[in-house]
Coordinates of C-alpha atoms and ligand atoms in Angstrom, one line a residue:
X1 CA -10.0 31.4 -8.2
X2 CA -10.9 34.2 -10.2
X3 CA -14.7 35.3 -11.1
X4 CA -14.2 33.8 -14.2
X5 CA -13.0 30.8 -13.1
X6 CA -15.6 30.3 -10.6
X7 CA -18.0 31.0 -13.5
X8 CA -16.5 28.5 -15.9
X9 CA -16.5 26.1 -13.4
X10 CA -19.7 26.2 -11.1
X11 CA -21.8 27.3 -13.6
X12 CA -20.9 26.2 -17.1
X13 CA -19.6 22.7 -16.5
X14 CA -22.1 22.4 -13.4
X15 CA -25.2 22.2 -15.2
X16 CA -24.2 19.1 -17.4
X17 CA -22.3 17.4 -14.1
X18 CA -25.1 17.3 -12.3
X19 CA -27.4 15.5 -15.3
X20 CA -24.3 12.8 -15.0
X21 CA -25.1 12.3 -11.8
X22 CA -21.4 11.7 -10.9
X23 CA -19.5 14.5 -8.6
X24 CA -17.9 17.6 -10.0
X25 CA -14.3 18.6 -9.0
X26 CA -12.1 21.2 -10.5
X27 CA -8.4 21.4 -11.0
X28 CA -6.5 24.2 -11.3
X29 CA -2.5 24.4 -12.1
X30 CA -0.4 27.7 -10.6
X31 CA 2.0 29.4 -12.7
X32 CA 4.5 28.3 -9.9
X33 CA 3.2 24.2 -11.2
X34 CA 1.5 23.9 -8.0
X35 CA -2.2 22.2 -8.1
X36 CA -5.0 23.2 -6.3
X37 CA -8.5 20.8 -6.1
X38 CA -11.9 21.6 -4.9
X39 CA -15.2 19.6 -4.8
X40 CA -18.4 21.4 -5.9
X41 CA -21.2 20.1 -3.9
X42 CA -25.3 20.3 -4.9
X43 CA -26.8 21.6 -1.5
X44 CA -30.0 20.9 -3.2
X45 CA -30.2 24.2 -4.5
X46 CA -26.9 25.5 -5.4
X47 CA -23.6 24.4 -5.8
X48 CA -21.3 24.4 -2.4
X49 CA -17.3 24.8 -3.1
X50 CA -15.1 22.1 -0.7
X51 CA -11.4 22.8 -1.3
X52 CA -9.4 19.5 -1.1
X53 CA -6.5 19.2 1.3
X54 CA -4.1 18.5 -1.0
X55 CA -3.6 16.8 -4.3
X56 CA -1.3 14.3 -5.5
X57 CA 0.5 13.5 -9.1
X58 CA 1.4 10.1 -9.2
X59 CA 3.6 8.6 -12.1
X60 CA 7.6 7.6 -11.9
X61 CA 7.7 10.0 -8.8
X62 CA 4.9 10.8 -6.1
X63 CA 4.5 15.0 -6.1
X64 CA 2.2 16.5 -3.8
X65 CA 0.7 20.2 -3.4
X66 CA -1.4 21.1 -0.1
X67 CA -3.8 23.5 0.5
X68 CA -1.9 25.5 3.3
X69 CA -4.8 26.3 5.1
X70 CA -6.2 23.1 5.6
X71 CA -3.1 21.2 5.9
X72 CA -0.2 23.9 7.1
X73 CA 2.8 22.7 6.9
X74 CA 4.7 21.3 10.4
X75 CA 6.5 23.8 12.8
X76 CA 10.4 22.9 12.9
X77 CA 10.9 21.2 15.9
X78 CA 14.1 19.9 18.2
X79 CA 13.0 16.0 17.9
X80 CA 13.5 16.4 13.9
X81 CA 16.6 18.4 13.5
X82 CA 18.8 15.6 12.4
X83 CA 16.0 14.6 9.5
X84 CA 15.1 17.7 8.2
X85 CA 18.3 19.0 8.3
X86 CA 19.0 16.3 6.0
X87 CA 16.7 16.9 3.5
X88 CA 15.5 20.3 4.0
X89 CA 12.8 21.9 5.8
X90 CA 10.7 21.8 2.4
X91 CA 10.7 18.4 1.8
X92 CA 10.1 17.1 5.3
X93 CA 7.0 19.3 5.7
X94 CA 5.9 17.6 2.4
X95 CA 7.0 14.2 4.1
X96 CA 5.2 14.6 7.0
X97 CA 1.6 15.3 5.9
X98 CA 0.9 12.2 3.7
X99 CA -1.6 9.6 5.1
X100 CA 1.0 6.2 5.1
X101 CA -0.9 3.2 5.7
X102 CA 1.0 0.0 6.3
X103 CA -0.9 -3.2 5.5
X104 CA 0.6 -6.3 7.9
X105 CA 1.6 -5.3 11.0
X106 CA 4.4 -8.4 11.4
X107 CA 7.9 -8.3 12.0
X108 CA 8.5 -6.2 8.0
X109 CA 5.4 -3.7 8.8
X110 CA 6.4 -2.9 12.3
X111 CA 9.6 -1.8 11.2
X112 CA 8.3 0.3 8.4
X113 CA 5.9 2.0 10.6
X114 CA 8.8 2.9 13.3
X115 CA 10.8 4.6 10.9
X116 CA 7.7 6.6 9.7
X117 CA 7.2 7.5 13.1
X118 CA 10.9 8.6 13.9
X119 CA 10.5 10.8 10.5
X120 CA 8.2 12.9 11.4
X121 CA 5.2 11.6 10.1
X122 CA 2.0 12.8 11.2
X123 CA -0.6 10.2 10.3
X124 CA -0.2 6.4 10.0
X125 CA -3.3 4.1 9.1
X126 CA -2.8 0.7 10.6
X127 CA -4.2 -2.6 9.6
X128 CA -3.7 -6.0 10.6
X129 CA -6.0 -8.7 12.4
X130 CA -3.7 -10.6 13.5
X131 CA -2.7 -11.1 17.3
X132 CA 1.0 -11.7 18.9
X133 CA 2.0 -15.4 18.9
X134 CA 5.2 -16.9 21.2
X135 CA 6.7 -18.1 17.6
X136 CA 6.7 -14.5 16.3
X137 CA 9.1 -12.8 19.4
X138 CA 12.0 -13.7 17.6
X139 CA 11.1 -11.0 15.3
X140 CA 8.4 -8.7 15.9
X141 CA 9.4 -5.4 16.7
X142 CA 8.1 -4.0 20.5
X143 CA 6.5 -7.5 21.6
X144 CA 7.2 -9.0 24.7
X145 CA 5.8 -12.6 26.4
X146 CA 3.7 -10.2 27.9
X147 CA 2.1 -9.1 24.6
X148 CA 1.2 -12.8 23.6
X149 CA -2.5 -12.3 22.1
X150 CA -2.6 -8.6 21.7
X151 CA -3.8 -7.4 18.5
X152 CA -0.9 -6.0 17.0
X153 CA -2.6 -2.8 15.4
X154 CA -3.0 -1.8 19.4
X155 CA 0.9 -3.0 20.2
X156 CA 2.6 -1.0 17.3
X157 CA 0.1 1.6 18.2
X158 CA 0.8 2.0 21.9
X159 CA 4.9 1.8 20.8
X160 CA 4.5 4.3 17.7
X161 CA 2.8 7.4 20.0
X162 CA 6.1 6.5 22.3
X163 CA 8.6 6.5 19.2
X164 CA 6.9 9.9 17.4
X165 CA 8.7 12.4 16.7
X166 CA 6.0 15.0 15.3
X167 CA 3.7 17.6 17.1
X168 CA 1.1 15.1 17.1
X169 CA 0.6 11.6 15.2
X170 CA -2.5 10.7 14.6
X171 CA -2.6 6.5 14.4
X172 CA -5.5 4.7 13.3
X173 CA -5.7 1.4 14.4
X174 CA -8.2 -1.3 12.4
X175 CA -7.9 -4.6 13.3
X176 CA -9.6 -6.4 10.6
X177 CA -7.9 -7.8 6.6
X178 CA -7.5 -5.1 4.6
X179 CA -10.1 -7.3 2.3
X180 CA -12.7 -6.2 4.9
X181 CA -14.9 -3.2 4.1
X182 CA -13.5 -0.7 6.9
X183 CA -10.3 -1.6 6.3
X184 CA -10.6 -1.2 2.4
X185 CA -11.7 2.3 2.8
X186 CA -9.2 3.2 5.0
X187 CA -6.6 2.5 2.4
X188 CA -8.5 4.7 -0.1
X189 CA -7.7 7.4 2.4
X190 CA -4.4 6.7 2.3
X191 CA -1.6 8.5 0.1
X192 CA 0.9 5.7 -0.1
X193 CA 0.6 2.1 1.2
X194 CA 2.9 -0.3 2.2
X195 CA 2.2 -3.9 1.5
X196 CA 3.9 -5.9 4.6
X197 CA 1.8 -9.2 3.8
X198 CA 2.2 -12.6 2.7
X199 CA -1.0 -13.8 1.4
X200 CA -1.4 -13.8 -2.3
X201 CA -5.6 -12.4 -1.6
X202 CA -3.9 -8.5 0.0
X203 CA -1.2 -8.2 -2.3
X204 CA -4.0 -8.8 -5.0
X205 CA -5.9 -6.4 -3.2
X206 CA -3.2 -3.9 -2.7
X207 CA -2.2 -4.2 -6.6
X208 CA -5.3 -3.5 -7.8
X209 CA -5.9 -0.2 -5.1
X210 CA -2.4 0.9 -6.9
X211 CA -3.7 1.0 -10.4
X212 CA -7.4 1.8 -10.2
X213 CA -7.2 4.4 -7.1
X214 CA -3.4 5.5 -7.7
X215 CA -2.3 5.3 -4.9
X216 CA 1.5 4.5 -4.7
X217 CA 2.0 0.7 -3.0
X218 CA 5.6 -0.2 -1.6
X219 CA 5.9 -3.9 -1.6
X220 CA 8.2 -6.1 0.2
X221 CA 8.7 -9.9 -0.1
X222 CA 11.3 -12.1 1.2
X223 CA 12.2 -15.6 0.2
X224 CA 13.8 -18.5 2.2
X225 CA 14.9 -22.0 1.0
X226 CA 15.9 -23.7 3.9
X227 CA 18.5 -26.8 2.2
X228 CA 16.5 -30.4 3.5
X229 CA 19.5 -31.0 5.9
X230 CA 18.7 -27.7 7.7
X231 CA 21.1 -25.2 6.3
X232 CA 20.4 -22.1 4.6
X233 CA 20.2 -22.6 1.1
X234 CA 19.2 -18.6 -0.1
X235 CA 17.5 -15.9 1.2
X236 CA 16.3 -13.1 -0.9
X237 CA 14.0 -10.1 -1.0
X238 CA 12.5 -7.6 -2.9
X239 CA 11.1 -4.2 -2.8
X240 CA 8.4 -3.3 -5.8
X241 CA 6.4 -0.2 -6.2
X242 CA 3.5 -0.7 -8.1
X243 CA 1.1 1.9 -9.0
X244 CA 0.7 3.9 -12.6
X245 CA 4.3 4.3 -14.1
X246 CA 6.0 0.9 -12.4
X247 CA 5.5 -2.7 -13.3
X248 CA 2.5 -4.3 -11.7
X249 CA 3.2 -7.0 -8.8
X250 CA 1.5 -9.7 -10.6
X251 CA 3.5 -9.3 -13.4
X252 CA 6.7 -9.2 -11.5
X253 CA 6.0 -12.9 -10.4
X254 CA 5.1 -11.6 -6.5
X255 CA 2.1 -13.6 -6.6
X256 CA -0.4 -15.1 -8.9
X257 CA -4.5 -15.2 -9.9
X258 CA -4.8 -18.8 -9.2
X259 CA -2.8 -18.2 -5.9
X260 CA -5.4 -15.6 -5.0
X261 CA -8.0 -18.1 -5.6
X262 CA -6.7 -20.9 -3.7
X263 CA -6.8 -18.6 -0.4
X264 CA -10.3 -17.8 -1.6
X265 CA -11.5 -21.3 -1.3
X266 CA -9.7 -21.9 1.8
X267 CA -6.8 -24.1 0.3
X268 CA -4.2 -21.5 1.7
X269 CA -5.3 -22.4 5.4
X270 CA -5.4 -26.0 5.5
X271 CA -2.4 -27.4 6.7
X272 CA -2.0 -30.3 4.7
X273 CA -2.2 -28.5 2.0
X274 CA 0.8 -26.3 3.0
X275 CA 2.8 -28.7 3.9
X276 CA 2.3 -30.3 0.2
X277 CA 3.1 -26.7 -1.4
X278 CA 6.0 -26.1 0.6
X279 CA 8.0 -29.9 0.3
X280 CA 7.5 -30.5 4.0
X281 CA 9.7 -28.1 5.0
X282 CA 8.9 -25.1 7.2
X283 CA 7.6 -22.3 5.6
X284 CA 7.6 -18.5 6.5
X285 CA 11.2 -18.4 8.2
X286 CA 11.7 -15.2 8.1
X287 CA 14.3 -13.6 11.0
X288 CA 14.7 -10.6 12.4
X289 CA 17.7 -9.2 10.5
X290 CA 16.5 -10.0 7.2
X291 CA 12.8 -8.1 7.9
X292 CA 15.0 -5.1 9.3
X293 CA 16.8 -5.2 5.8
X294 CA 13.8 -5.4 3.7
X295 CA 11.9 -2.7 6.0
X296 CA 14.6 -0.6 5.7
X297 CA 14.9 -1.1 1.6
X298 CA 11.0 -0.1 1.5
X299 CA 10.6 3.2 3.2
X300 CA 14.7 3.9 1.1
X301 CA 12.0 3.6 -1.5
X302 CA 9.1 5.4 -0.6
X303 CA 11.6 8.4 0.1
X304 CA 13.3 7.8 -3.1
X305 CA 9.7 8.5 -4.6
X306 CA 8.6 11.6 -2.3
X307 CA 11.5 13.5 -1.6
X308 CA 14.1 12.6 -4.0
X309 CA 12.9 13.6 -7.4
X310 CA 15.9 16.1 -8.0
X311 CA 18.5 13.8 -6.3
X312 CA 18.6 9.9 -7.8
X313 CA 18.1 9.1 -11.3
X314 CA 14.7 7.1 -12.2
X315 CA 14.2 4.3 -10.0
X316 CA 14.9 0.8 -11.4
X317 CA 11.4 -0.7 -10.8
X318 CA 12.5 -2.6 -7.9
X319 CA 15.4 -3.3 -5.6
X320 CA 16.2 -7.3 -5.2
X321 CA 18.5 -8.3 -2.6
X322 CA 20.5 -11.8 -2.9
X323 CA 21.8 -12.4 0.5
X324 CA 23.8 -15.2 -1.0
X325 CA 25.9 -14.2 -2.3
X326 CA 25.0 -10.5 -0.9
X327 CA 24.1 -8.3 -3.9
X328 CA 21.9 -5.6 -4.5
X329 CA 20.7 -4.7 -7.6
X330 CA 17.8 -2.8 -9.8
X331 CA 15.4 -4.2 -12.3
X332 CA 13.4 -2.6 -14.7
X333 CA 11.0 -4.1 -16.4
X334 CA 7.1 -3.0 -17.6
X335 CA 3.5 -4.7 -17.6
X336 CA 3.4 -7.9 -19.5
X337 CA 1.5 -6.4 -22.6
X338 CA -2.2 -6.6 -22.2
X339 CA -2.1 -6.1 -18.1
X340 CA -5.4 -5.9 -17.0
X341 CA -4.1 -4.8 -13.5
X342 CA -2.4 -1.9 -15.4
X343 CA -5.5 -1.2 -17.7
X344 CA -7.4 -0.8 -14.5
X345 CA -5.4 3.0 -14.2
X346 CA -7.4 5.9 -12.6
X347 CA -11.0 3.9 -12.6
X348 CA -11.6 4.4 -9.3
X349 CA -14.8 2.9 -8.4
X350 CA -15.7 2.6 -11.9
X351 CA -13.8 -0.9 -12.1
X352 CA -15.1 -3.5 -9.4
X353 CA -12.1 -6.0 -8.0
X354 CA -12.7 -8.8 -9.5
X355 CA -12.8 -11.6 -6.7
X356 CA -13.8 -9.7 -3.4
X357 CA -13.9 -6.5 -1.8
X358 CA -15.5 -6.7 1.5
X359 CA -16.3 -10.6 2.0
X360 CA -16.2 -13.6 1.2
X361 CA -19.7 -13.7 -0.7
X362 CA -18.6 -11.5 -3.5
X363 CA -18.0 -13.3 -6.3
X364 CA -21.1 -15.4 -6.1
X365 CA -22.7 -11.3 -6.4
X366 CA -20.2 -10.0 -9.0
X367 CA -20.4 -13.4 -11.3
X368 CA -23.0 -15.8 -12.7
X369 CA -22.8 -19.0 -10.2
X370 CA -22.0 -21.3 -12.8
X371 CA -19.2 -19.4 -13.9
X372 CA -17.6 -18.2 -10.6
X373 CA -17.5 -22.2 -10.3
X374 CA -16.5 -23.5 -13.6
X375 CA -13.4 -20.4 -12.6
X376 CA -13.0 -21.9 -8.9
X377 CA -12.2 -25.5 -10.5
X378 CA -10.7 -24.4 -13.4
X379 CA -7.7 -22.3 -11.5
X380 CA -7.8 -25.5 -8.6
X381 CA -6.9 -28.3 -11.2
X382 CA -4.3 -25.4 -12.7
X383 CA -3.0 -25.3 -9.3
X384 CA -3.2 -28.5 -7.8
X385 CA -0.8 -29.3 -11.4
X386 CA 1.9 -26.8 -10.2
X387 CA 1.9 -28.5 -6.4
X388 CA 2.3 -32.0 -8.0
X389 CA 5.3 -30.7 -10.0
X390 CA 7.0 -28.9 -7.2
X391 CA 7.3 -26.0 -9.8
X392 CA 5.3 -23.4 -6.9
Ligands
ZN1 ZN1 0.9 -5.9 -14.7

């Protein structure tokens, strides 16, 4: 920055930040379109300048400059040679120093997270509370009858340092719903996510983080109808990116409010209840192959967004995969108009989600009690209407 700059900025604009109370950052765009960020911190007594480490565009594509000295960019090395030879040396150092955090570490996230590691990547944010279960090691990637109740943040851990290909990976491993507050923050950290849940409550979550924080989500969601005599009747899945410039996930039909509230009250975890939603047929039968399809589809996609802008034309919104009868095709579509998900954009903090951040008390805080109930029963009866026709 020049004098000048440093004038404008520190002490022009300072003055009336600091009676806003809110925090002062400056931005700053190169002739050669690159950004740089910094943070101007009160020390009490003067302003303190923090350069960022990097800063990222989000819209259609995911563009990324980093501040070389804080973040240099990774030596070449023999493990990557097929991968950046690919793409260049240029985009794979851009590649490798996002922040990926994969939400769900099942049979989809595991996946996801192995390729990121056998890219290059250099820091992956794990979350999952969930442990390893003898009905998932049909299809969870690295688990053995050995592993039966590990967490598997620590198992996809302990396999990802094996699998990296980078100088150093850094892995952080939170066992805990990503609607816990550690967790939650951790994904604030994060560049671009990867939703690799099932639960209507996290892809809530994740939707919103995509809109107010902007921060890029990959979803992926399968679907199995298995025929009543025990025959595959379809299986399908999907690939969405939802963040500022795609179609929201709620609006693309991956989930919806009332759903969210039904796992809220508890509905979602009684079996009985399950068992009604899903016909009294098994539910969650996803295998092996068709995770390894979808987990492939979503990190196609997240490179599609980072490295690709000058190679593909615009991405169609999302990628839907018919395994029956075996066709692959794009879909664009926007918001419904009046989103509120997608009028949440760059808020931050500034827009509270509106059911629950870090537990399960939250909307008794965030709502008058009489109207977080008159809500709860409202969206139930709504709900409970859509079981009794079958239509969920
Ligand atoms: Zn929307």
């Amino acid at each position: 920055m020049s004098r000048a700059d440093v004038t404008a900025e520190r002490d022009r604009i300072g003055g009336p930040a600091r009676a806003t109370g809110l925090p002062l950052v400056g931005l700053t765009l190169g002739t050669d379109e690159a950004w740089s960020a910094r943070f101007w911190r009160w020390d009490g007594q003067r302003f303190e300048r923090a350069w960022c480490d990097k800063v990222r565009v989000v819209g259609r594509r995911l563009g990324v400059t980093y501040n070389a000295e804080k973040m240099p960019p990774p030596q070449r090395r023999p493990t990557l040679r097929r991968t950046t030879d690919t793409w260049g040396s240029a985009r794979q150092s851009d590649l490798a120093r996002l922040r990926f955090g994969v939400v769900g570490l099942g049979s989809v996230g595991s996946m996801v997270a192995e390729a990121l590691a056998r890219i290059g990547v250099e820091h992956l944010v794990l979350v999952d509370a969930d442990r390893v279960k003898t009905h998932n090691l049909d299809r969870l990637l690295y688990a053995s009858e050995a592993d039966v109740g590990r967490l598997k943040v620590e198992l996809a851990a302990d396999a990802l340092r094996r699998s990296a290909t980078a100088a150093r990976l850094r892995i952080d491993a939170i066992a805990g719903w990503i609607q816990q507050e550690g967790c939650y923050r951790a994904a604030l950290d994060c560049d671009v996510l990867f939703s690799c849940v099932d639960r209507p409550l996290p892809k809530d979550l994740l939707n919103h983080i995509a809109y107010t924080h902007c921060i890029p989500v990959v979803f992926g969601g399968v679907f199995v109808d298995t025929k009543r005599d025990g025959t595959l009747g379809q299986a399908a899945w999907s690939v969405v990116r939802s963040g500022p410039g795609h179609r929201c996930l709620r609006c693309d039909g991956q989930y919806t409010t009332s759903d969210v509230v039904l796992e809220r009250d508890g509905s979602l975890d009684d079996p009985s209840y399950v068992a009604r939603l899903a016909g009294g047929r098994p539910m969650n039968q996803n295998v092996f192959p068709f995770s390894a399809n979808l987990a492939s589809l979503m990190t196609l996609e997240m490179l599609r967004m980072v490295i690709g802008a000058s190679w593909w034309p615009e991405p169609g919104g999302k990628l839907h995969y018919s395994y029956v009868p075996g066709t692959l095709h794009a879909v664009a579509e926007p918001c419904r108009n009046h989103c509120e998900v997608m009028a949440r954009t760059a808020s931050g903090d500034q827009t509270a989600y509106p059911f629950l951040v870090t537990g399960p008390e939250h909307l008794d805080r965030s709502l008058p009690s009489s109207v977080g109930a008159r809500l709860l029963a409202r969206l139930r009866k709504l709900s409970q209407g859509l079981v009794g026709g079958r239509s969920s």
